[in-house]
Tab-separated table of C-alpha atoms in Angstrom:
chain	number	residue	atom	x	y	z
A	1	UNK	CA	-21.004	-47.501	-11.465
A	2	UNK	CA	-22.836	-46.295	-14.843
A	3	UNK	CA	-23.922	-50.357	-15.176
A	4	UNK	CA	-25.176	-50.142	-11.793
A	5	UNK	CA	-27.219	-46.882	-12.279
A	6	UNK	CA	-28.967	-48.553	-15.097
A	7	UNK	CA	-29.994	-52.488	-12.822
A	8	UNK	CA	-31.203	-49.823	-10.615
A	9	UNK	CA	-33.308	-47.133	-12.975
A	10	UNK	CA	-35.814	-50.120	-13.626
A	11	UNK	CA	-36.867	-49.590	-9.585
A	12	UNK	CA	-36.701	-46.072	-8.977
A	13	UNK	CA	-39.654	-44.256	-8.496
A	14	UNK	CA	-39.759	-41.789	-11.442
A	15	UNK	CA	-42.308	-39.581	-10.041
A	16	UNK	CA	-40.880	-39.255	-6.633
A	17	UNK	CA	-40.676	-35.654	-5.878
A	18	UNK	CA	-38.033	-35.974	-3.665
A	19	UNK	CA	-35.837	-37.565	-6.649
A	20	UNK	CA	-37.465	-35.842	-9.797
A	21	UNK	CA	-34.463	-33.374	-9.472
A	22	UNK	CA	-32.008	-36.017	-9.324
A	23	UNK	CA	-32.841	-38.312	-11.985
A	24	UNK	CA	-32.005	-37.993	-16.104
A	25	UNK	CA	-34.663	-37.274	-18.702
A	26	UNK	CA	-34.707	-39.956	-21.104
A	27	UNK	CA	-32.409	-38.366	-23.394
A	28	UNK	CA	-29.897	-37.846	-20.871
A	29	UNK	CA	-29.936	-41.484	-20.331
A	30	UNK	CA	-29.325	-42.363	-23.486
A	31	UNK	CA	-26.765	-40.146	-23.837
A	32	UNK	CA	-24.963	-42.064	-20.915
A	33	UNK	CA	-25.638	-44.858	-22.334
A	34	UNK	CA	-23.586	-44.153	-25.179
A	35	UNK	CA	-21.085	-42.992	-22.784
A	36	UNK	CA	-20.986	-46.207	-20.986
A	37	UNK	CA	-20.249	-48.579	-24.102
A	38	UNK	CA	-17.337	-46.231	-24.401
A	39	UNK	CA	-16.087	-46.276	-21.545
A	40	UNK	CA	-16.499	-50.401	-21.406
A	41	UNK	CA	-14.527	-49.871	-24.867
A	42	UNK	CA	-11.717	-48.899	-23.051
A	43	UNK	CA	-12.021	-50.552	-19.420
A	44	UNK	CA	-9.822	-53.415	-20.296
A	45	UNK	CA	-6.744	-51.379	-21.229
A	46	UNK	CA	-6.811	-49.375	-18.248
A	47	UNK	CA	-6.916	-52.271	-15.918
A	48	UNK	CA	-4.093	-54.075	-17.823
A	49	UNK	CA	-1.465	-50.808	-17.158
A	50	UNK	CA	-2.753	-50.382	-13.681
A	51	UNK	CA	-0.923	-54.037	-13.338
A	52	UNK	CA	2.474	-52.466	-13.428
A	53	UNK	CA	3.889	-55.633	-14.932
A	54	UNK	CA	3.018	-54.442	-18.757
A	55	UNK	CA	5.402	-53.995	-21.421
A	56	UNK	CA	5.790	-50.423	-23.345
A	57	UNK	CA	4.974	-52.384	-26.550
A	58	UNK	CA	1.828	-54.359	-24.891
A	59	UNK	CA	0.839	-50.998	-24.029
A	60	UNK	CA	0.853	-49.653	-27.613
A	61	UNK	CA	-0.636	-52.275	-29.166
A	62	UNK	CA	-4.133	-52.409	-26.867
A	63	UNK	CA	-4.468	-48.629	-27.495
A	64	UNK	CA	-4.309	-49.348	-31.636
A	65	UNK	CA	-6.542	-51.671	-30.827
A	66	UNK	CA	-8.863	-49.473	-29.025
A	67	UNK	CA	-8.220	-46.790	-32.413
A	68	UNK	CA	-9.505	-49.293	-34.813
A	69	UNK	CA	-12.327	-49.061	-32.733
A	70	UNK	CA	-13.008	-45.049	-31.823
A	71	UNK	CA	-10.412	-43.382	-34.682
A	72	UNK	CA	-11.562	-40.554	-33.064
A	73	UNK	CA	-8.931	-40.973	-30.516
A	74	UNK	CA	-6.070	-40.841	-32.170
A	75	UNK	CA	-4.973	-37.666	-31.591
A	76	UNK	CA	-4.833	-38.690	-27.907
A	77	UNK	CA	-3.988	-42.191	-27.614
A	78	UNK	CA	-1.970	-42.525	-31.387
A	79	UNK	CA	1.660	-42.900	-31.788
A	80	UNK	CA	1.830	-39.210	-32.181
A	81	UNK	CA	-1.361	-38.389	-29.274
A	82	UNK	CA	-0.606	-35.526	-26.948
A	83	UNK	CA	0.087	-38.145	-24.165
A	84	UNK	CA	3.049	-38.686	-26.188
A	85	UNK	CA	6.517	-37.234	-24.754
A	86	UNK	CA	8.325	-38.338	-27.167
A	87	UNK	CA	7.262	-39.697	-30.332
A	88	UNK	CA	11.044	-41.179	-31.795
A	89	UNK	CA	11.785	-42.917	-28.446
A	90	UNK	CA	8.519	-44.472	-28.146
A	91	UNK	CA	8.500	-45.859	-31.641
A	92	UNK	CA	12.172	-47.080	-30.702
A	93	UNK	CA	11.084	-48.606	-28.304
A	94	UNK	CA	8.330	-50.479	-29.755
């Protein structure tokens, strides 16, 4: 949708009154902008579990992946993130 917005922004009138409320300054575009390569970052993981035919370890390994990327994660997505129930099983398991 964010990709989308931005084919779009290039024919969008941006002195239309009835949109000048609607539409991002500048900065605020390049703030989504930034939020968009992040969220392509990650796009390819969450399609893969939506599959329902992924392994626990599969799993584990395309979220390190997407840590050596955005470290900044880790205390989400890591081996010991907060989506973690269970820390011990899940490294048993993997």
């Amino acid at each position: 949708m964010l990709s989308r917005y931005f084919d779009l922004l290039e024919f969008i009138d941006q002195n239309d009154e009835t949109l000048i409320d609607f539409i991002p300054s500048p900065s605020e575009n390049k703030n989504v902008k930034i939020l968009r390569e992040a969220l392509l970052c990650i796009e390819s993981v969450s399609l893969a579990l939506q599959t329902g035919n992924v392994k626990m370890w599969e799993v584990r390994a395309q979220f390190d992946a997407i840590l050596v990327k955005k470290p900044d994660l880790r205390r989400y997505m890591g081996a010991t993130g907060s989506i973690v129930a269970n820390p011990d099983f899940e490294a048993a398991c993997v």
